[in-house]
Structures are given as structure tokens and as C-alpha cells.
PDB file of C-alpha atoms in Angstrom:
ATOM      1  CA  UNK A  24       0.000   0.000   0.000  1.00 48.00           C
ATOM      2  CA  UNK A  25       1.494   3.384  -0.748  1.00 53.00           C
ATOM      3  CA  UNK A  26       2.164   5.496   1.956  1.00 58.00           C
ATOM      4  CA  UNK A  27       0.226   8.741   2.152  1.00 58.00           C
ATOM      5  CA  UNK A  28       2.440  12.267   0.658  1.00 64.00           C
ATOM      6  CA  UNK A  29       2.883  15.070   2.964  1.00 61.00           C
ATOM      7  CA  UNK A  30       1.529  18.052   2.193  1.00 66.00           C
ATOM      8  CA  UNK A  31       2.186  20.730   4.204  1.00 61.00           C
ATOM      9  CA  UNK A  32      -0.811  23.194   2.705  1.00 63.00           C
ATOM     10  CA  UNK A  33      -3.100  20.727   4.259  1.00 68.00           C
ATOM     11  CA  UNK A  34      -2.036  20.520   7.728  1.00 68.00           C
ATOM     12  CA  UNK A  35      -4.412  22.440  10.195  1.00 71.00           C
ATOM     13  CA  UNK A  36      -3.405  26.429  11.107  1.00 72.00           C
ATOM     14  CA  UNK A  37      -1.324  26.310   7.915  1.00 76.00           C
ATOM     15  CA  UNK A  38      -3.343  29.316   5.990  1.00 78.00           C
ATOM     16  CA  UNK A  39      -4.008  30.935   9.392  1.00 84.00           C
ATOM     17  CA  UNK A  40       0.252  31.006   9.496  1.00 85.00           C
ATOM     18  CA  UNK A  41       1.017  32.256   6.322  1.00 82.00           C
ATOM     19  CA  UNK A  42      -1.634  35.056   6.434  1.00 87.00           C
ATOM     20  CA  UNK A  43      -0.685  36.251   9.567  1.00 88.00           C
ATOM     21  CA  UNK A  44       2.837  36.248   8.385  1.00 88.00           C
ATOM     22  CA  UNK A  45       2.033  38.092   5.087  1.00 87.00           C
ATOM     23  CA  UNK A  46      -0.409  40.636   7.016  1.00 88.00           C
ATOM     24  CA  UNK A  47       2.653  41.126   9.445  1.00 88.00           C
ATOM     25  CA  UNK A  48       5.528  41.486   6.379  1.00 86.00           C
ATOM     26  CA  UNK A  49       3.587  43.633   4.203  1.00 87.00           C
ATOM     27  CA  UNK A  50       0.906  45.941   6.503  1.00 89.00           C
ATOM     28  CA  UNK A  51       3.160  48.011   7.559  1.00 87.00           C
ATOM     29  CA  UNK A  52       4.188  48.497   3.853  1.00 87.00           C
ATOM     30  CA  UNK A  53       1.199  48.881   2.440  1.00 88.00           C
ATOM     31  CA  UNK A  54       0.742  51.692   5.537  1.00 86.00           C
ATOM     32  CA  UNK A  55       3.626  53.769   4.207  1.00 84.00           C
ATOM     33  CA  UNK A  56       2.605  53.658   0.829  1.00 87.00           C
ATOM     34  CA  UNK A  57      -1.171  54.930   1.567  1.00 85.00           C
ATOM     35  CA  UNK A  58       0.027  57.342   3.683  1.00 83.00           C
ATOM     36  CA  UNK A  59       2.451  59.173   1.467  1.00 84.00           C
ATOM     37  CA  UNK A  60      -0.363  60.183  -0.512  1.00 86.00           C
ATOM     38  CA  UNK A  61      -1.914  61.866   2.493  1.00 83.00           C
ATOM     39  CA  UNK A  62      -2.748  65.431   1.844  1.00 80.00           C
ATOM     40  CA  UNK A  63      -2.233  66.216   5.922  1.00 78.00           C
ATOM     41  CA  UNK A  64       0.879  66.539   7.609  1.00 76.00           C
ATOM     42  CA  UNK A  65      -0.145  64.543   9.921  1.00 73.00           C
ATOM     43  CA  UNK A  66       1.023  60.700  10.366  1.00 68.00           C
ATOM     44  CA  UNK A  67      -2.174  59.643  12.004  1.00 70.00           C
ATOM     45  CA  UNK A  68      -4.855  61.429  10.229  1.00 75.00           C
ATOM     46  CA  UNK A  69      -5.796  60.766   6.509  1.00 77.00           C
ATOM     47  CA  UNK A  70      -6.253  64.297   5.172  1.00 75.00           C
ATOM     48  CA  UNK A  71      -7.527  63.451   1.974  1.00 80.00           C
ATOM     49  CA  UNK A  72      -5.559  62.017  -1.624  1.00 82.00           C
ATOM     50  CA  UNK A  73      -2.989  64.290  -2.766  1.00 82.00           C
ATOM     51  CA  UNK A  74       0.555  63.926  -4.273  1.00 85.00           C
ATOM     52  CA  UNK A  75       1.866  67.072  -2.262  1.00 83.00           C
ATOM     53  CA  UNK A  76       4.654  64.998  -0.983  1.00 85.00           C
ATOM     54  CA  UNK A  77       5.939  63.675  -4.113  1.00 87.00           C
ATOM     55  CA  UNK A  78       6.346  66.922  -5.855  1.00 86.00           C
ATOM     56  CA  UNK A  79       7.737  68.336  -2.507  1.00 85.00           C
ATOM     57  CA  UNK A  80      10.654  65.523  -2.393  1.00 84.00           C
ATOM     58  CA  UNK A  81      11.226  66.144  -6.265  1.00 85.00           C
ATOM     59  CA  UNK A  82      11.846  69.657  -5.673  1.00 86.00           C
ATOM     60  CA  UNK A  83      14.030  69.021  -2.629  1.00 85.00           C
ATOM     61  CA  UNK A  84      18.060  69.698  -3.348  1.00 88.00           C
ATOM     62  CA  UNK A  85      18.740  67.628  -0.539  1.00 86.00           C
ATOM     63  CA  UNK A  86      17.062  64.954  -2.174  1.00 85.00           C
ATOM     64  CA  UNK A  87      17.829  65.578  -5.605  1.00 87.00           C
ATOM     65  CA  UNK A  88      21.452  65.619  -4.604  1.00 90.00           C
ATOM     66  CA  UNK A  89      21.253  62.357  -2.834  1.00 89.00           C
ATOM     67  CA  UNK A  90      19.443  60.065  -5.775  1.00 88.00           C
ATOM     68  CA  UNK A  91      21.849  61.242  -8.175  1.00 91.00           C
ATOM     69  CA  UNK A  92      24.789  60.107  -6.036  1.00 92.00           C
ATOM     70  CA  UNK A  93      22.686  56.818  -5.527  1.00 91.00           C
ATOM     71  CA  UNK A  94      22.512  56.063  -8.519  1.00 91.00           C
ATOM     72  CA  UNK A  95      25.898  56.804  -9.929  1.00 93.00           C
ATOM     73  CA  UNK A  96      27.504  54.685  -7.052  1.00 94.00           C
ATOM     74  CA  UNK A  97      24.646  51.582  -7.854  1.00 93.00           C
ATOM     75  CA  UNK A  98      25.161  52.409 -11.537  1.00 94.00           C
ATOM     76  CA  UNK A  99      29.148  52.053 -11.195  1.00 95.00           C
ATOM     77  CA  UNK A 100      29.611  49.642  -8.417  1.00 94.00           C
ATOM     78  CA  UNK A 101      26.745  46.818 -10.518  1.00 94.00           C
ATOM     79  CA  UNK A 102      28.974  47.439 -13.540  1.00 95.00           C
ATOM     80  CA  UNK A 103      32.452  46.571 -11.427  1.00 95.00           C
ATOM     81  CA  UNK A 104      31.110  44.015  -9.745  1.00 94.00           C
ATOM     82  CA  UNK A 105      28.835  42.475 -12.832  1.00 94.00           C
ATOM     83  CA  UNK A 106      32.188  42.120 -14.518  1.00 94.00           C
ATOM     84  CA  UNK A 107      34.063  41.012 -11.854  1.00 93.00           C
ATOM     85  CA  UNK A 108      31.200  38.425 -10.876  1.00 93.00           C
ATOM     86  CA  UNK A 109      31.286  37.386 -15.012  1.00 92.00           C
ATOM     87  CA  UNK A 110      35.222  36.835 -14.943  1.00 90.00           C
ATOM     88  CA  UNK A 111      34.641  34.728 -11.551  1.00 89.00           C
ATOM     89  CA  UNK A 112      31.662  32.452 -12.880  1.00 89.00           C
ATOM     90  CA  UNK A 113      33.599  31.972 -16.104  1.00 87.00           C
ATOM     91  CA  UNK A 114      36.538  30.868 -13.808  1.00 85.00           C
ATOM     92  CA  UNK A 115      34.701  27.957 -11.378  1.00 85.00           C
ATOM     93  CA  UNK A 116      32.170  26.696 -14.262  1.00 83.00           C
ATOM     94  CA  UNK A 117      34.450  26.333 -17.328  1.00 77.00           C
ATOM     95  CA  UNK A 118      36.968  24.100 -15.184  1.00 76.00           C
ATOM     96  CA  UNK A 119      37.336  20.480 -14.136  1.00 72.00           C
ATOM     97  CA  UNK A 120      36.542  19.920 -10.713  1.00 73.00           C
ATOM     98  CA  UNK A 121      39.348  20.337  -8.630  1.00 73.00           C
ATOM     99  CA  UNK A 122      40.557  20.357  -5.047  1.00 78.00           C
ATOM    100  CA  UNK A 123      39.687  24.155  -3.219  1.00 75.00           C
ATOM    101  CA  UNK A 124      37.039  25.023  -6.137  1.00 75.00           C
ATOM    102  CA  UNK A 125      33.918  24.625  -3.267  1.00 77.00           C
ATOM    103  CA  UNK A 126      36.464  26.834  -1.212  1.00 80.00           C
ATOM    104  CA  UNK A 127      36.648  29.534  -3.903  1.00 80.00           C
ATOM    105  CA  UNK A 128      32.416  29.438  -4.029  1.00 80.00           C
ATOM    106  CA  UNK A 129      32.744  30.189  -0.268  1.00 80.00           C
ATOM    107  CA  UNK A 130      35.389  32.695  -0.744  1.00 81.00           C
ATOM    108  CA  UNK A 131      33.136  34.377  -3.555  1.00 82.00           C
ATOM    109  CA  UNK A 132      29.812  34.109  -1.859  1.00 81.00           C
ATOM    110  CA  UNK A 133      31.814  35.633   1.386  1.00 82.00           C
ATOM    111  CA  UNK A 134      29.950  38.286   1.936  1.00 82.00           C
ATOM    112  CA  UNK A 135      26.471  36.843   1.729  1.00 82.00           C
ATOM    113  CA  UNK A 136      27.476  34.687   4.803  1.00 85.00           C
ATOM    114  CA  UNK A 137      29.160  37.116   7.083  1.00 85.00           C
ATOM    115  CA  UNK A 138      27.354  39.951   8.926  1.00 87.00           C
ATOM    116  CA  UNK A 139      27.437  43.077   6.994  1.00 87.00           C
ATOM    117  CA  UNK A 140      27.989  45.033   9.518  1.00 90.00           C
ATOM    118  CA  UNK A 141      31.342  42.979  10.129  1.00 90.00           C
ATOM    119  CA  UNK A 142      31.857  44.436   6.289  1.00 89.00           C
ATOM    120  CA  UNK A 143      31.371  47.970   7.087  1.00 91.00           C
ATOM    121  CA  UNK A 144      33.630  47.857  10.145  1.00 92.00           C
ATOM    122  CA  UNK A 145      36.681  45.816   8.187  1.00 91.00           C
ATOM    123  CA  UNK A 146      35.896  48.539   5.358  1.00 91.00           C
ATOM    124  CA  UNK A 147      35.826  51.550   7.643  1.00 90.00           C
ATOM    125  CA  UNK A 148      39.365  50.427   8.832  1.00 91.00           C
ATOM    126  CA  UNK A 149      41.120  49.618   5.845  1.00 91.00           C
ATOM    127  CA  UNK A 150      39.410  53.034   3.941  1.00 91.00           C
ATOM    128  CA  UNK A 151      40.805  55.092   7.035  1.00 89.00           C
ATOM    129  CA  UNK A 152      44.022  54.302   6.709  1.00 89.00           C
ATOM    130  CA  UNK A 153      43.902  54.717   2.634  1.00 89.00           C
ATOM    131  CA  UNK A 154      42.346  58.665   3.200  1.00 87.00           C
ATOM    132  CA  UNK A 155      45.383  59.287   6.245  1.00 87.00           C
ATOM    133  CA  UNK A 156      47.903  58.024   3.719  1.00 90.00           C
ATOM    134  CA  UNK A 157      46.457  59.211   0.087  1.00 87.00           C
ATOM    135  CA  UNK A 158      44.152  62.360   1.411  1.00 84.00           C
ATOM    136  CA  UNK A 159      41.853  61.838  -1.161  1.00 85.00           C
ATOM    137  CA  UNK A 160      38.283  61.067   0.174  1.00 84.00           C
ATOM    138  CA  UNK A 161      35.480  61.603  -2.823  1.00 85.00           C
ATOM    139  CA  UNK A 162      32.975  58.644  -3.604  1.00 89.00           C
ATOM    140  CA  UNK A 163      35.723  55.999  -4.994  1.00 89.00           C
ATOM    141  CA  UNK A 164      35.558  54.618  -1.704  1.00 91.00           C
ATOM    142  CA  UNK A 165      31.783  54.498  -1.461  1.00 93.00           C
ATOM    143  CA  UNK A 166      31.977  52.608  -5.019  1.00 93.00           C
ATOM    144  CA  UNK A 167      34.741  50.292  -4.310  1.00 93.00           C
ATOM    145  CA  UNK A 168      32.324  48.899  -1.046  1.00 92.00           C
ATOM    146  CA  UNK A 169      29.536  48.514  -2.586  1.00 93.00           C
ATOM    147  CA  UNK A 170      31.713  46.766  -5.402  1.00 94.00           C
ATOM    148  CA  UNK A 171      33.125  44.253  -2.999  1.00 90.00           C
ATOM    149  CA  UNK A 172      29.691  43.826  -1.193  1.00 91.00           C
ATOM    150  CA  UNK A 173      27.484  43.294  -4.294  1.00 92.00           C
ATOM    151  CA  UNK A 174      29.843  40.658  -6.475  1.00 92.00           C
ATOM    152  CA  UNK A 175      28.290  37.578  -4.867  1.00 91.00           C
ATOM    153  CA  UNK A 176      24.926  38.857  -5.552  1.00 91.00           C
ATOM    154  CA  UNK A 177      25.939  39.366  -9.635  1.00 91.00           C
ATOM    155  CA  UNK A 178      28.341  36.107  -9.314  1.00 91.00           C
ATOM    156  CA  UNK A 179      24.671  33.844  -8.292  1.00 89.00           C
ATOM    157  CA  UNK A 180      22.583  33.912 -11.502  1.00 88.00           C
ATOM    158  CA  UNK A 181      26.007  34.736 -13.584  1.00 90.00           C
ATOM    159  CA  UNK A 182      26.817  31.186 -12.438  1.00 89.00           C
ATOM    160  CA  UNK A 183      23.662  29.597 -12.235  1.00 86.00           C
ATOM    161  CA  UNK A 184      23.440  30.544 -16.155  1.00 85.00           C
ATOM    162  CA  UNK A 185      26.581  29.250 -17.173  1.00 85.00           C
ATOM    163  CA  UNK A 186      25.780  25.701 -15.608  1.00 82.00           C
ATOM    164  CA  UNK A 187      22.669  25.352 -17.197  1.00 80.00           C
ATOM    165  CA  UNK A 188      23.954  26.162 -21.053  1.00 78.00           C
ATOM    166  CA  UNK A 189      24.951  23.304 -22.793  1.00 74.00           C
ATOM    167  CA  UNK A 190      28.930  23.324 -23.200  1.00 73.00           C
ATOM    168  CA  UNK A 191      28.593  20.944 -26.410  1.00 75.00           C
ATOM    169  CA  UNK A 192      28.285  24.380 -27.949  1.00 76.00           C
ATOM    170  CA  UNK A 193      31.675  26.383 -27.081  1.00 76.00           C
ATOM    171  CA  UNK A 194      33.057  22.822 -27.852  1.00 77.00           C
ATOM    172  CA  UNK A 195      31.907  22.604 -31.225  1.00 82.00           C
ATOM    173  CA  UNK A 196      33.014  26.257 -32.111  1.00 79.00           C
ATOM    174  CA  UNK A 197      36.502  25.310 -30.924  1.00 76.00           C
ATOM    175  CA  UNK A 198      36.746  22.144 -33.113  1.00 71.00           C
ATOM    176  CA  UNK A 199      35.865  24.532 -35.777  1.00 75.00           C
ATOM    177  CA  UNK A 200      38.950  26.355 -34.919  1.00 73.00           C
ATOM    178  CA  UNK A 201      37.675  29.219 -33.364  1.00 78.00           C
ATOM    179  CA  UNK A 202      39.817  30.793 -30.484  1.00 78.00           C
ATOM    180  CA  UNK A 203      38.814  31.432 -27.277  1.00 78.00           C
ATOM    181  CA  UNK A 204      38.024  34.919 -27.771  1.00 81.00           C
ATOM    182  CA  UNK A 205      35.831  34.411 -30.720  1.00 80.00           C
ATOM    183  CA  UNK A 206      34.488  31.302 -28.686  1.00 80.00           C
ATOM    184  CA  UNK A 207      33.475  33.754 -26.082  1.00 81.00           C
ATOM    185  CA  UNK A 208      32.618  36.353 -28.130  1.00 80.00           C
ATOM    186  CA  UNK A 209      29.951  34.336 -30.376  1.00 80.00           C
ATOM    187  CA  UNK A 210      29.152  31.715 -28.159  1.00 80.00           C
ATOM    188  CA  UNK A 211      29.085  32.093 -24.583  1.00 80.00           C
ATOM    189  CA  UNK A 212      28.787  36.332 -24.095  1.00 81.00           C
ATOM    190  CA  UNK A 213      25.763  35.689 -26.389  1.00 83.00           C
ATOM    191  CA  UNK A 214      24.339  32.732 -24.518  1.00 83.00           C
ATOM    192  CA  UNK A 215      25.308  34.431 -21.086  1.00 85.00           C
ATOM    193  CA  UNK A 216      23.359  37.868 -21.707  1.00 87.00           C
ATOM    194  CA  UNK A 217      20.837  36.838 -19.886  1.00 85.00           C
ATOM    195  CA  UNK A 218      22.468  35.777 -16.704  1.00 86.00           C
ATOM    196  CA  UNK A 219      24.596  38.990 -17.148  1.00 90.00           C
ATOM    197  CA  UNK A 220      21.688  41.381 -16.890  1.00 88.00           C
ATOM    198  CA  UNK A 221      19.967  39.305 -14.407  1.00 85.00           C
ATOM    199  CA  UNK A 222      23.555  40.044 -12.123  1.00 88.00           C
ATOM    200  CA  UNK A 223      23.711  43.521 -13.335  1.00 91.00           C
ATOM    201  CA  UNK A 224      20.041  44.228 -12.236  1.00 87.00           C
ATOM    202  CA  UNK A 225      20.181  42.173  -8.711  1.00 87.00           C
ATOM    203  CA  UNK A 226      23.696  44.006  -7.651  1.00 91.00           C
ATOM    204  CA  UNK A 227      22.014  47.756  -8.728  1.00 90.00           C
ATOM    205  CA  UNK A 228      19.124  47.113  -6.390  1.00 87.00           C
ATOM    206  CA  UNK A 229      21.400  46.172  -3.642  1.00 90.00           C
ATOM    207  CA  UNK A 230      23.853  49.218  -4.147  1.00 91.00           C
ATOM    208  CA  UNK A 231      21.019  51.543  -4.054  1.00 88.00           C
ATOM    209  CA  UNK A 232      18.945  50.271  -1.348  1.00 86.00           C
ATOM    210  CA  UNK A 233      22.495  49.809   1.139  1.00 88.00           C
ATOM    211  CA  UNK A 234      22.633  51.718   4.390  1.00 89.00           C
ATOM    212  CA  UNK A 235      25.047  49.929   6.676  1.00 91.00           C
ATOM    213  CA  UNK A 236      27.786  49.969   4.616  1.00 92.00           C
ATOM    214  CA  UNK A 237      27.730  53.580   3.343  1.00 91.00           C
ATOM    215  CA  UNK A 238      26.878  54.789   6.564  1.00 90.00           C
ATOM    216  CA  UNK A 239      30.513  53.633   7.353  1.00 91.00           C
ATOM    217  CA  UNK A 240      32.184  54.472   4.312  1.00 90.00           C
ATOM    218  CA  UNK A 241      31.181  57.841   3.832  1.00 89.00           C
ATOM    219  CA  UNK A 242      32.824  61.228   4.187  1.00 83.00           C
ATOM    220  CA  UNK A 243      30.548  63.999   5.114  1.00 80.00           C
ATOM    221  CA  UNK A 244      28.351  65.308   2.443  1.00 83.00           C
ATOM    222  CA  UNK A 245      28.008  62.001   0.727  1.00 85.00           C
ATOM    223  CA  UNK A 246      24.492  60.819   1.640  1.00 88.00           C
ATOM    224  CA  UNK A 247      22.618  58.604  -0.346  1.00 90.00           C
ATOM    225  CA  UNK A 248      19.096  58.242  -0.375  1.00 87.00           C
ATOM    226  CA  UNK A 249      18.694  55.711   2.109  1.00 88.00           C
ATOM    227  CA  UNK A 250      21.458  57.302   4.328  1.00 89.00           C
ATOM    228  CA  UNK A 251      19.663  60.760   3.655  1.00 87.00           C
ATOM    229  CA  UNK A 252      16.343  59.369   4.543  1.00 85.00           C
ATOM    230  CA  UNK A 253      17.937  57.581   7.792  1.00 84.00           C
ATOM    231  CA  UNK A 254      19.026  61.299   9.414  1.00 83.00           C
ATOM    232  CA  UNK A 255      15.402  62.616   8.607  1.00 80.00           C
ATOM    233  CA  UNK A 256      14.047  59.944  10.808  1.00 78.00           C
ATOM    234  CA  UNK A 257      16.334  59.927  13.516  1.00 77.00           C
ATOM    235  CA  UNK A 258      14.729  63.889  13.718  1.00 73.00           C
ATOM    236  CA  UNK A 259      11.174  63.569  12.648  1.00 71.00           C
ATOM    237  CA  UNK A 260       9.400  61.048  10.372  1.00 70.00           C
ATOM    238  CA  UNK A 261       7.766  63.378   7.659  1.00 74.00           C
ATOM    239  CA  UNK A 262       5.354  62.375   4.589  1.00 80.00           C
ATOM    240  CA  UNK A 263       7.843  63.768   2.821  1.00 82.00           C
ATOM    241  CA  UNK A 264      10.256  60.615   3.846  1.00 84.00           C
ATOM    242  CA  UNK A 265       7.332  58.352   3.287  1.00 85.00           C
ATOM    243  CA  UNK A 266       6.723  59.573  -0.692  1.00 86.00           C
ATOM    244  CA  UNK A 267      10.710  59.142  -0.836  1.00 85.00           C
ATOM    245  CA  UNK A 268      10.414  55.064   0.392  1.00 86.00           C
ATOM    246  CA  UNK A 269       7.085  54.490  -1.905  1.00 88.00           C
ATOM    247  CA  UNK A 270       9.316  56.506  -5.129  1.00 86.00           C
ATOM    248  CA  UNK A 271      12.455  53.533  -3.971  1.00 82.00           C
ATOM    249  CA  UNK A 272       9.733  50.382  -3.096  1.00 85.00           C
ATOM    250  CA  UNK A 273       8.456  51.034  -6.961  1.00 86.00           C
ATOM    251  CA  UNK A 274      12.114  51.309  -8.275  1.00 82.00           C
ATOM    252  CA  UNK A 275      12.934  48.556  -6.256  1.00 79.00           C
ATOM    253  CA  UNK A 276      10.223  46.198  -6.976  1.00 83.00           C
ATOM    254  CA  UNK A 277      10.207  47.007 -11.166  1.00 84.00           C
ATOM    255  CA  UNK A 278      13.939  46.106 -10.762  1.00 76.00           C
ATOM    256  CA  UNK A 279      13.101  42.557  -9.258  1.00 74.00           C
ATOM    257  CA  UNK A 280      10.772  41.923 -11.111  1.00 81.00           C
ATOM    258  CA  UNK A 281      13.044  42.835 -14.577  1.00 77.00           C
ATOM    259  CA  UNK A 282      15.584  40.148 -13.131  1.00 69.00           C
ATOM    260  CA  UNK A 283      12.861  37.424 -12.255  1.00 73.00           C
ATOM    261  CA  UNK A 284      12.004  37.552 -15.868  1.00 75.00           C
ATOM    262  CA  UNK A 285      14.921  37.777 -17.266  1.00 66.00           C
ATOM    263  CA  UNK A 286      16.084  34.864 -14.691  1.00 60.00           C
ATOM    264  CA  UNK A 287      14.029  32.633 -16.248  1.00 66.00           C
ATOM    265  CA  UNK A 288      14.852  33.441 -20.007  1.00 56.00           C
ATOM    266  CA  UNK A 289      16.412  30.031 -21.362  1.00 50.00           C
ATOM    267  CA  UNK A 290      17.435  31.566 -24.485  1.00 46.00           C
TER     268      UNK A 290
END
């Protein structure tokens, strides 16, 4: 007789878990959103629909000043580290298994494991030293961290990519004579787009959304959106801050939800 399959959707209290988990996740979310498009100052009183707050943040230096830098340092530190993650995934998949390559995935993947606040610290120390000795102190260093912090995240569907294309491929191009370059070139880059923009996406939405890390690294009068929005709160939560976070959930989310999709392109 075959013996009965688990499933863990029908157990009893199962949907009453998940939607008290969901409710507890995502109210407060869904809170933020609704209320930066409260026409009252107020946090606790709905003053009617308006988008008052969005136009204010838009017109906002402050603000202004701080999304730009966001998104050159995301914009420069997903390209380093997109390239640097390609290089890497190129490097453990197109290999024979040897002795240390599963110690080279946990030297790669790093910085997923460790704290990142243990990051920010290590960063902080070795950066301090660099501006005593160098005096320079602009937004290379900002880059550079969020370089090192967001390779593993580009180096995971990079990878993932590589190991599901077929390597008869590149094989066949090089009995044809091709070199490596061209075999790279008109084989694999092509092949690998995918998993390229999927690591190029995943590492920009981590850049930009940091606040540990460039809360450490910075020099003064080198906020970020997230760090910018962080000293508003520690004075007084505005719906000005809350129009900001809805503006960055949307960015975020459209993001994701580019790399899901293109995650799952096979071709």
C-alpha cells in the first residue's frame, strides 16, 4: 500500500500562518505607501488624496542631490562588480573539478554569509588608513564597497546561467577552430546575456537600497538616499520621507521583477 504524501498546505493552522505572516511582512508596507499620498501633515490622520509629498521631495536639493549620487555609485559599483562576478563564474564553471574550487564558491559568496555590519567595520578600517595616507576622500571609496559587497549577488545567476547552457556548444566552435576569444565572443557572451543582466540588475538594487555599509564608508556630504532618509528619521518622520520610500519600493520592486524575468529566459 502506498504510503500517504505530505503536504504541508493541508495541515491544520497552515493558511491561518502564512496570512498572519504576510499581514505582518507587508501591513506596515502597504501603511507607508497609503500614507504618502496623504494630503495632511499629519502621520495619524488621513487628510484626503494628494501627491503634495511627491512633488515636494522632487523639488528638494537635498534629495535631488542624494538620488543622483545613488545612482551613480549603484550604476558604477553593478557594472564593477557584474564584470568582476562574469570573470569569476567563467573561472569555477568552465573548469574540471578540482581540489579548493567549493572553497573559492565560499570565498566568492563571502559576503552573503558574514554579517554586513562585520563588512562595514573591516571597510571603515582599511578606507581610514587609505584617506590618512592618500588624502583623497570623494565617492571611490563608497563605489569600491559597494563593489566588494554586491559581487556575490551578480556572481549567483552569472553562475547559475553558465551551468545550465549546454557546453557541447563552445566545444563545437573550438573544433571549428575558433579561439577562445571568438568562442566567447559568439558563443558564450551571447548565450550568457541573460544571466549577465539578471547580475547587473540584482547588484544595482542592492547598491542603491544599502545603508550599513555607506553609513561607514562615507565622508561627510556624501548621503545617499537611504542614508539621507535615515538622518530625517532619527529627527522627525515626515510624509515627505514616506513619498521618498514608496518613489524607492516602486524602483525597487520594477527592478526585481526585470531580473525574475529575465532569470528565467532560457534563451
Amino acid at each position: 500500500m502506498a504510503k500517504p504524501s505530505f503536504d504541508v498546505k493541508a495541515q491544520p493552522g497552515f493558511a491561518l500562518i502564512a496570512m498572519f505572516t504576510f499581514a505582518v511582512l507587508y501591513l506596515p508596507i502597504v501603511t507607508l505607501v497609503a500614507y504618502a499620498f496623504n494630503g495632511s501633515e499629519s502621520l495619524t490622520s488621513w487628510g484626503g488624496f494628494s501627491l503634495r509629498w511627491f512633488g515636494d521631495a522632487a523639488a528638494n536639493t537635498a534629495v535631488q542631490d542624494a538620488a543622483w549620487r545613488s545612482l551613480v555609485i549603484a550604476l558604477c559599483a553593478a557594472i564593477a562588480a557584474t564584470a568582476a562576478a562574469t570573470m569569476a563564474a567563467i573561472a569555477t564553471t568552465r573548469t574540471a573539478p578540482y581540489r579548493g574550487l567549493g572553497a573559492k564558491y565560499a570565498f566568492i559568496n563571502l559576503p552573503l554569509m558574514v554579517p554586513e555590519i562585520v563588512t562595514a567595520v573591516a571597510l571603515l578600517i582599511v578606507f581610514s588608513r587609505i584617506k590618512v595616507w592618500t588624502g583623497y576622500s570623494g565617492l571611490g571609496y563608497l563605489i569600491l564597497a559597494h563593489t566588494a559587497f554586491c559581487i556575490p549577488f551578480a556572481y549567483l545567476p552569472i553562475r547559475a546561467r553558465l551551468e545550465g547552457m549546454d557546453g557541447a556548444l563552445e566545444r563545437a566552435a573550438a573544433d571549428l577552430y575558433a579561439t577562445p576569444w571568438h568562442v566567447f565572443r559568439r558563443v558564450t557572451l551571447p548565450l550568457l546575456r541573460p544571466g549577465i543582466i539578471a547580475g547587473f540588475m540584482l547588484a544595482f538594487v542592492i547598491s542603491l537600497d544599502d545603508v550599513v555599509i555607506t553609513e561607514f564608508v562615507k565622508s561627510g556630504g556624501q548621503d545617499t538616499l537611504p542614508t539621507y532618509m535615515l538622518g530625517q528619521i532619527r529627527r522627525t518622520v515626515t510624509p515627505e520621507v514616506n513619498a521618498i520610500a514608496t518613489a524607492f519600493l516602486a524602483l525597487s520592486i520594477l527592478l526585481v521583477t526585470a531580473f525574475f524575468f529575465i532569470n528565467r529566459k532560457k534563451t
